[in-house]
Amino acid sequence: MRIIATLFLCSLVTGCTIEKSLSVVQVGMTPNHVIQIEGSPNEQTQQERYKIFVYYGKQQPAVLQPTTDRWFIFKDGHLLEYSTQYLNPSNDTNKPLRLTATEILSQWRNSQYLPVNLSVRANE
């Protein structure tokens, strides 16, 4: 019984000390960590302290929409925010469905300067 307990404790300690590679994207990650998990982005751009990675048509596990577009926004080299977007297919091939990485990042940056609803702050 003592041998079994010792083996269990050894395997527990070993399992806790072995570093596993991350497989889930988390806020605060570097661009290299995101690339290790998601692969190379389809498009990327940088504006001042902000950088964006855009992935088109990525597979989504166990959801109604089989593929989505994803983008990851970094500030000062760390993941600040990420999002997914599902686009309905279009039969009109002359109509662009997606924004470019530069357009997405510009719109996102502009949205950060929108006024805050003061009634929301009044309840804090």
Short mmCIF file of N, CA and C in Angstrom, two decimals:
data_model
loop_
_atom_site.label_atom_id
_atom_site.label_comp_id
_atom_site.label_asym_id
_atom_site.label_seq_id
_atom_site.Cartn_x
_atom_site.Cartn_y
_atom_site.Cartn_z
N MET A 1 0.83 -1.19 0.00
CA MET A 1 0.00 0.00 0.00
C MET A 1 0.87 1.25 0.00
N ARG A 2 1.98 1.18 0.74
CA ARG A 2 2.88 2.32 0.82
C ARG A 2 3.51 2.61 -0.55
N ILE A 3 3.81 1.54 -1.29
CA ILE A 3 4.41 1.70 -2.63
C ILE A 3 3.42 2.37 -3.58
N ILE A 4 2.16 1.97 -3.50
CA ILE A 4 1.13 2.56 -4.36
C ILE A 4 0.97 4.05 -4.04
N ALA A 5 0.95 4.38 -2.75
CA ALA A 5 0.81 5.78 -2.35
C ALA A 5 2.01 6.60 -2.82
N THR A 6 3.21 6.03 -2.71
CA THR A 6 4.42 6.73 -3.15
C THR A 6 4.40 6.94 -4.65
N LEU A 7 4.02 5.92 -5.40
CA LEU A 7 3.94 6.05 -6.86
C LEU A 7 2.89 7.09 -7.27
N PHE A 8 1.78 7.10 -6.56
CA PHE A 8 0.73 8.08 -6.85
C PHE A 8 1.24 9.50 -6.61
N LEU A 9 1.89 9.72 -5.48
CA LEU A 9 2.42 11.06 -5.16
C LEU A 9 3.49 11.48 -6.16
N CYS A 10 4.35 10.56 -6.56
CA CYS A 10 5.39 10.88 -7.55
C CYS A 10 4.77 11.27 -8.89
N SER A 11 3.77 10.51 -9.31
CA SER A 11 3.13 10.84 -10.59
C SER A 11 2.37 12.15 -10.51
N LEU A 12 1.79 12.45 -9.36
CA LEU A 12 1.07 13.71 -9.16
C LEU A 12 2.03 14.89 -9.22
N VAL A 13 3.15 14.78 -8.52
CA VAL A 13 4.15 15.85 -8.52
C VAL A 13 4.74 16.03 -9.91
N THR A 14 5.04 14.94 -10.58
CA THR A 14 5.60 15.01 -11.94
C THR A 14 4.59 15.65 -12.89
N GLY A 15 3.36 15.26 -12.79
CA GLY A 15 2.32 15.83 -13.65
C GLY A 15 2.11 17.30 -13.43
N CYS A 16 2.26 17.75 -12.19
CA CYS A 16 2.09 19.17 -11.89
C CYS A 16 3.28 20.00 -12.33
N THR A 17 4.45 19.41 -12.42
CA THR A 17 5.63 20.19 -12.76
C THR A 17 5.94 20.20 -14.25
N ILE A 18 5.36 19.28 -15.01
CA ILE A 18 5.59 19.27 -16.45
C ILE A 18 4.72 20.34 -17.08
N GLU A 19 5.38 21.25 -17.82
CA GLU A 19 4.65 22.34 -18.45
C GLU A 19 3.99 21.84 -19.73
N LYS A 20 2.69 22.05 -19.81
CA LYS A 20 1.96 21.67 -21.01
C LYS A 20 1.86 22.89 -21.92
N SER A 21 1.91 22.65 -23.22
CA SER A 21 1.75 23.76 -24.15
C SER A 21 0.28 24.19 -24.13
N LEU A 22 0.06 25.48 -24.23
CA LEU A 22 -1.29 26.01 -24.20
C LEU A 22 -2.00 25.69 -25.51
N SER A 23 -3.28 25.38 -25.41
CA SER A 23 -4.07 25.11 -26.60
C SER A 23 -5.28 26.02 -26.68
N VAL A 24 -5.41 26.94 -25.74
CA VAL A 24 -6.53 27.87 -25.70
C VAL A 24 -5.97 29.29 -25.68
N VAL A 25 -6.52 30.15 -26.52
CA VAL A 25 -6.08 31.55 -26.56
C VAL A 25 -6.59 32.27 -25.32
N GLN A 26 -5.72 33.05 -24.69
CA GLN A 26 -6.07 33.80 -23.49
C GLN A 26 -5.56 35.23 -23.61
N VAL A 27 -6.30 36.16 -23.04
CA VAL A 27 -5.88 37.56 -23.00
C VAL A 27 -4.52 37.64 -22.33
N GLY A 28 -3.64 38.48 -22.88
CA GLY A 28 -2.30 38.65 -22.33
C GLY A 28 -1.23 37.88 -23.09
N MET A 29 -1.65 36.96 -23.97
CA MET A 29 -0.67 36.18 -24.75
C MET A 29 0.07 37.08 -25.73
N THR A 30 1.24 36.63 -26.15
CA THR A 30 2.01 37.33 -27.17
C THR A 30 1.52 36.89 -28.56
N PRO A 31 1.85 37.66 -29.59
CA PRO A 31 1.49 37.23 -30.95
C PRO A 31 2.03 35.84 -31.30
N ASN A 32 3.23 35.52 -30.85
CA ASN A 32 3.80 34.19 -31.14
C ASN A 32 2.99 33.07 -30.51
N HIS A 33 2.48 33.28 -29.29
CA HIS A 33 1.64 32.25 -28.65
C HIS A 33 0.36 32.03 -29.46
N VAL A 34 -0.25 33.12 -29.92
CA VAL A 34 -1.48 32.99 -30.70
C VAL A 34 -1.20 32.25 -32.01
N ILE A 35 -0.08 32.55 -32.65
CA ILE A 35 0.29 31.86 -33.89
C ILE A 35 0.52 30.37 -33.63
N GLN A 36 1.12 30.02 -32.48
CA GLN A 36 1.33 28.61 -32.15
C GLN A 36 0.00 27.86 -32.04
N ILE A 37 -1.03 28.54 -31.56
CA ILE A 37 -2.34 27.90 -31.36
C ILE A 37 -3.18 27.96 -32.64
N GLU A 38 -3.26 29.14 -33.24
CA GLU A 38 -4.17 29.37 -34.37
C GLU A 38 -3.52 29.18 -35.74
N GLY A 39 -2.19 29.18 -35.79
CA GLY A 39 -1.51 29.13 -37.08
C GLY A 39 -1.23 30.54 -37.60
N SER A 40 -0.67 30.63 -38.78
CA SER A 40 -0.35 31.94 -39.36
C SER A 40 -1.64 32.65 -39.78
N PRO A 41 -1.75 33.95 -39.47
CA PRO A 41 -2.97 34.68 -39.84
C PRO A 41 -3.07 34.87 -41.36
N ASN A 42 -4.31 34.98 -41.84
CA ASN A 42 -4.51 35.27 -43.26
C ASN A 42 -4.11 36.71 -43.59
N GLU A 43 -4.27 37.57 -42.60
CA GLU A 43 -3.95 38.98 -42.80
C GLU A 43 -3.57 39.58 -41.45
N GLN A 44 -2.68 40.56 -41.46
CA GLN A 44 -2.31 41.26 -40.24
C GLN A 44 -1.87 42.67 -40.59
N THR A 45 -2.00 43.56 -39.62
CA THR A 45 -1.54 44.94 -39.80
C THR A 45 -1.25 45.53 -38.43
N GLN A 46 -0.57 46.66 -38.43
CA GLN A 46 -0.22 47.34 -37.18
C GLN A 46 -0.46 48.83 -37.34
N GLN A 47 -1.01 49.45 -36.30
CA GLN A 47 -1.21 50.90 -36.24
C GLN A 47 -0.76 51.36 -34.86
N GLU A 48 0.31 52.10 -34.83
CA GLU A 48 0.91 52.58 -33.59
C GLU A 48 1.15 51.41 -32.64
N ARG A 49 0.55 51.41 -31.46
CA ARG A 49 0.80 50.37 -30.45
C ARG A 49 -0.10 49.14 -30.63
N TYR A 50 -0.97 49.17 -31.63
CA TYR A 50 -1.94 48.10 -31.83
C TYR A 50 -1.59 47.25 -33.05
N LYS A 51 -1.87 45.96 -32.93
CA LYS A 51 -1.64 45.01 -34.02
C LYS A 51 -2.85 44.09 -34.08
N ILE A 52 -3.20 43.65 -35.28
CA ILE A 52 -4.34 42.75 -35.43
C ILE A 52 -3.95 41.57 -36.32
N PHE A 53 -4.43 40.39 -35.92
CA PHE A 53 -4.33 39.18 -36.74
C PHE A 53 -5.76 38.85 -37.17
N VAL A 54 -5.95 38.55 -38.45
CA VAL A 54 -7.26 38.15 -38.96
C VAL A 54 -7.15 36.77 -39.59
N TYR A 55 -8.08 35.89 -39.20
CA TYR A 55 -8.16 34.53 -39.74
C TYR A 55 -9.52 34.39 -40.41
N TYR A 56 -9.54 33.93 -41.65
CA TYR A 56 -10.79 33.77 -42.39
C TYR A 56 -11.23 32.32 -42.42
N GLY A 57 -12.53 32.10 -42.21
CA GLY A 57 -13.13 30.78 -42.36
C GLY A 57 -12.53 29.70 -41.48
N LYS A 58 -12.26 30.02 -40.20
CA LYS A 58 -11.71 29.03 -39.27
C LYS A 58 -12.82 28.09 -38.81
N GLN A 59 -12.49 26.82 -38.69
CA GLN A 59 -13.43 25.81 -38.20
C GLN A 59 -13.79 26.08 -36.74
N GLN A 60 -15.05 25.94 -36.44
CA GLN A 60 -15.54 26.09 -35.07
C GLN A 60 -16.02 24.72 -34.59
N PRO A 61 -15.49 24.24 -33.49
CA PRO A 61 -15.93 22.93 -32.99
C PRO A 61 -17.31 23.01 -32.33
N ALA A 62 -18.18 22.11 -32.73
CA ALA A 62 -19.49 21.91 -32.07
C ALA A 62 -20.33 23.17 -31.98
N VAL A 63 -20.46 23.91 -33.08
CA VAL A 63 -21.36 25.06 -33.11
C VAL A 63 -22.22 24.98 -34.36
N LEU A 64 -23.26 25.80 -34.41
CA LEU A 64 -24.17 25.77 -35.55
C LEU A 64 -23.51 26.25 -36.84
N GLN A 65 -22.73 27.33 -36.74
CA GLN A 65 -22.02 27.82 -37.91
C GLN A 65 -20.69 27.09 -38.01
N PRO A 66 -20.44 26.39 -39.11
CA PRO A 66 -19.23 25.59 -39.19
C PRO A 66 -17.93 26.40 -39.25
N THR A 67 -17.98 27.59 -39.83
CA THR A 67 -16.76 28.40 -39.90
C THR A 67 -17.07 29.85 -39.53
N THR A 68 -16.09 30.52 -38.99
CA THR A 68 -16.21 31.93 -38.65
C THR A 68 -14.90 32.63 -38.99
N ASP A 69 -14.97 33.94 -39.06
CA ASP A 69 -13.77 34.75 -39.15
C ASP A 69 -13.39 35.12 -37.72
N ARG A 70 -12.11 35.17 -37.45
CA ARG A 70 -11.63 35.54 -36.11
C ARG A 70 -10.61 36.66 -36.24
N TRP A 71 -10.61 37.54 -35.25
CA TRP A 71 -9.52 38.51 -35.19
C TRP A 71 -9.05 38.68 -33.77
N PHE A 72 -7.77 38.97 -33.66
CA PHE A 72 -7.07 39.08 -32.38
C PHE A 72 -6.38 40.44 -32.36
N ILE A 73 -6.68 41.25 -31.36
CA ILE A 73 -6.11 42.60 -31.26
C ILE A 73 -5.10 42.62 -30.12
N PHE A 74 -3.91 43.08 -30.45
CA PHE A 74 -2.80 43.17 -29.50
C PHE A 74 -2.48 44.63 -29.22
N LYS A 75 -2.08 44.91 -27.99
CA LYS A 75 -1.58 46.24 -27.63
C LYS A 75 -0.25 46.03 -26.92
N ASP A 76 0.76 46.71 -27.40
CA ASP A 76 2.11 46.60 -26.82
C ASP A 76 2.58 45.15 -26.73
N GLY A 77 2.24 44.35 -27.74
CA GLY A 77 2.75 42.98 -27.81
C GLY A 77 2.01 41.95 -26.99
N HIS A 78 0.82 42.30 -26.46
CA HIS A 78 0.04 41.34 -25.68
C HIS A 78 -1.42 41.38 -26.13
N LEU A 79 -2.05 40.20 -26.15
CA LEU A 79 -3.43 40.09 -26.60
C LEU A 79 -4.35 40.87 -25.68
N LEU A 80 -5.08 41.80 -26.29
CA LEU A 80 -6.00 42.65 -25.54
C LEU A 80 -7.43 42.14 -25.67
N GLU A 81 -7.78 41.69 -26.86
CA GLU A 81 -9.16 41.31 -27.13
C GLU A 81 -9.20 40.41 -28.36
N TYR A 82 -10.18 39.50 -28.40
CA TYR A 82 -10.37 38.69 -29.60
C TYR A 82 -11.85 38.46 -29.82
N SER A 83 -12.21 38.20 -31.08
CA SER A 83 -13.61 38.10 -31.43
C SER A 83 -13.78 37.15 -32.62
N THR A 84 -15.01 36.67 -32.79
CA THR A 84 -15.36 35.87 -33.96
C THR A 84 -16.53 36.53 -34.66
N GLN A 85 -16.66 36.26 -35.95
CA GLN A 85 -17.77 36.81 -36.72
C GLN A 85 -18.18 35.78 -37.75
N TYR A 86 -19.48 35.50 -37.80
CA TYR A 86 -20.01 34.58 -38.81
C TYR A 86 -20.56 35.41 -39.95
N LEU A 87 -20.19 35.09 -41.17
CA LEU A 87 -20.70 35.78 -42.35
C LEU A 87 -21.58 34.83 -43.14
N ASN A 88 -22.80 35.29 -43.45
CA ASN A 88 -23.67 34.49 -44.31
C ASN A 88 -23.08 34.44 -45.71
N PRO A 89 -23.14 33.30 -46.36
CA PRO A 89 -22.62 33.23 -47.73
C PRO A 89 -23.43 34.13 -48.66
N SER A 90 -22.78 34.67 -49.67
CA SER A 90 -23.45 35.53 -50.64
C SER A 90 -23.24 34.96 -52.04
N ASN A 91 -24.28 35.07 -52.86
CA ASN A 91 -24.16 34.63 -54.24
C ASN A 91 -23.56 35.71 -55.13
N ASP A 92 -23.52 36.94 -54.63
CA ASP A 92 -22.98 38.07 -55.39
C ASP A 92 -21.46 38.10 -55.21
N THR A 93 -20.73 37.62 -56.18
CA THR A 93 -19.27 37.53 -56.05
C THR A 93 -18.58 38.88 -56.19
N ASN A 94 -19.29 39.89 -56.70
CA ASN A 94 -18.69 41.23 -56.84
C ASN A 94 -18.82 42.06 -55.57
N LYS A 95 -19.52 41.55 -54.61
CA LYS A 95 -19.78 42.30 -53.38
C LYS A 95 -18.82 41.81 -52.29
N PRO A 96 -17.91 42.68 -51.80
CA PRO A 96 -16.99 42.23 -50.75
C PRO A 96 -17.73 42.02 -49.43
N LEU A 97 -17.50 40.88 -48.81
CA LEU A 97 -18.17 40.56 -47.55
C LEU A 97 -17.35 40.96 -46.33
N ARG A 98 -16.04 41.00 -46.50
CA ARG A 98 -15.17 41.19 -45.34
C ARG A 98 -14.46 42.52 -45.40
N LEU A 99 -14.17 43.04 -44.20
CA LEU A 99 -13.30 44.20 -44.09
C LEU A 99 -11.86 43.70 -44.08
N THR A 100 -10.95 44.55 -44.50
CA THR A 100 -9.53 44.19 -44.41
C THR A 100 -9.07 44.33 -42.97
N ALA A 101 -7.91 43.80 -42.67
CA ALA A 101 -7.35 43.92 -41.32
C ALA A 101 -7.18 45.39 -40.94
N THR A 102 -6.74 46.22 -41.88
CA THR A 102 -6.57 47.65 -41.62
C THR A 102 -7.90 48.31 -41.28
N GLU A 103 -8.96 47.96 -42.02
CA GLU A 103 -10.29 48.54 -41.75
C GLU A 103 -10.83 48.08 -40.40
N ILE A 104 -10.66 46.80 -40.09
CA ILE A 104 -11.14 46.28 -38.80
C ILE A 104 -10.44 46.99 -37.65
N LEU A 105 -9.11 47.10 -37.72
CA LEU A 105 -8.36 47.74 -36.64
C LEU A 105 -8.71 49.21 -36.53
N SER A 106 -8.86 49.91 -37.64
CA SER A 106 -9.23 51.34 -37.60
C SER A 106 -10.59 51.53 -36.95
N GLN A 107 -11.57 50.71 -37.34
CA GLN A 107 -12.91 50.82 -36.75
C GLN A 107 -12.89 50.48 -35.26
N TRP A 108 -12.13 49.47 -34.90
CA TRP A 108 -12.04 49.09 -33.49
C TRP A 108 -11.43 50.23 -32.68
N ARG A 109 -10.34 50.81 -33.18
CA ARG A 109 -9.68 51.92 -32.46
C ARG A 109 -10.62 53.11 -32.34
N ASN A 110 -11.37 53.43 -33.39
CA ASN A 110 -12.32 54.54 -33.32
C ASN A 110 -13.41 54.27 -32.29
N SER A 111 -13.83 53.02 -32.16
CA SER A 111 -14.89 52.69 -31.19
C SER A 111 -14.43 52.89 -29.75
N GLN A 112 -13.13 52.87 -29.51
CA GLN A 112 -12.61 53.04 -28.15
C GLN A 112 -12.79 54.47 -27.66
N TYR A 113 -13.04 55.40 -28.58
CA TYR A 113 -13.18 56.81 -28.22
C TYR A 113 -14.62 57.26 -28.17
N LEU A 114 -15.57 56.34 -28.32
CA LEU A 114 -16.98 56.70 -28.24
C LEU A 114 -17.32 57.13 -26.82
N PRO A 115 -18.27 58.08 -26.67
CA PRO A 115 -18.63 58.51 -25.31
C PRO A 115 -19.29 57.38 -24.52
N VAL A 116 -19.08 57.41 -23.24
CA VAL A 116 -19.66 56.41 -22.34
C VAL A 116 -21.02 56.90 -21.88
N ASN A 117 -22.00 56.01 -21.83
CA ASN A 117 -23.33 56.36 -21.36
C ASN A 117 -23.25 56.71 -19.88
N LEU A 118 -23.53 57.97 -19.55
CA LEU A 118 -23.39 58.43 -18.16
C LEU A 118 -24.39 57.77 -17.23
N SER A 119 -25.56 57.35 -17.74
CA SER A 119 -26.54 56.70 -16.87
C SER A 119 -26.02 55.35 -16.37
N VAL A 120 -25.16 54.72 -17.13
CA VAL A 120 -24.56 53.46 -16.70
C VAL A 120 -23.61 53.73 -15.54
N ARG A 121 -22.82 54.78 -15.65
CA ARG A 121 -21.88 55.11 -14.58
C ARG A 121 -22.58 55.60 -13.32
N ALA A 122 -23.77 56.18 -13.45
CA ALA A 122 -24.48 56.70 -12.29
C ALA A 122 -24.88 55.58 -11.33
N ASN A 123 -25.04 54.37 -11.85
CA ASN A 123 -25.45 53.24 -11.02
C ASN A 123 -24.29 52.51 -10.36
N GLU A 124 -23.06 52.95 -10.64
CA GLU A 124 -21.90 52.26 -10.05
C GLU A 124 -21.75 52.58 -8.58
#
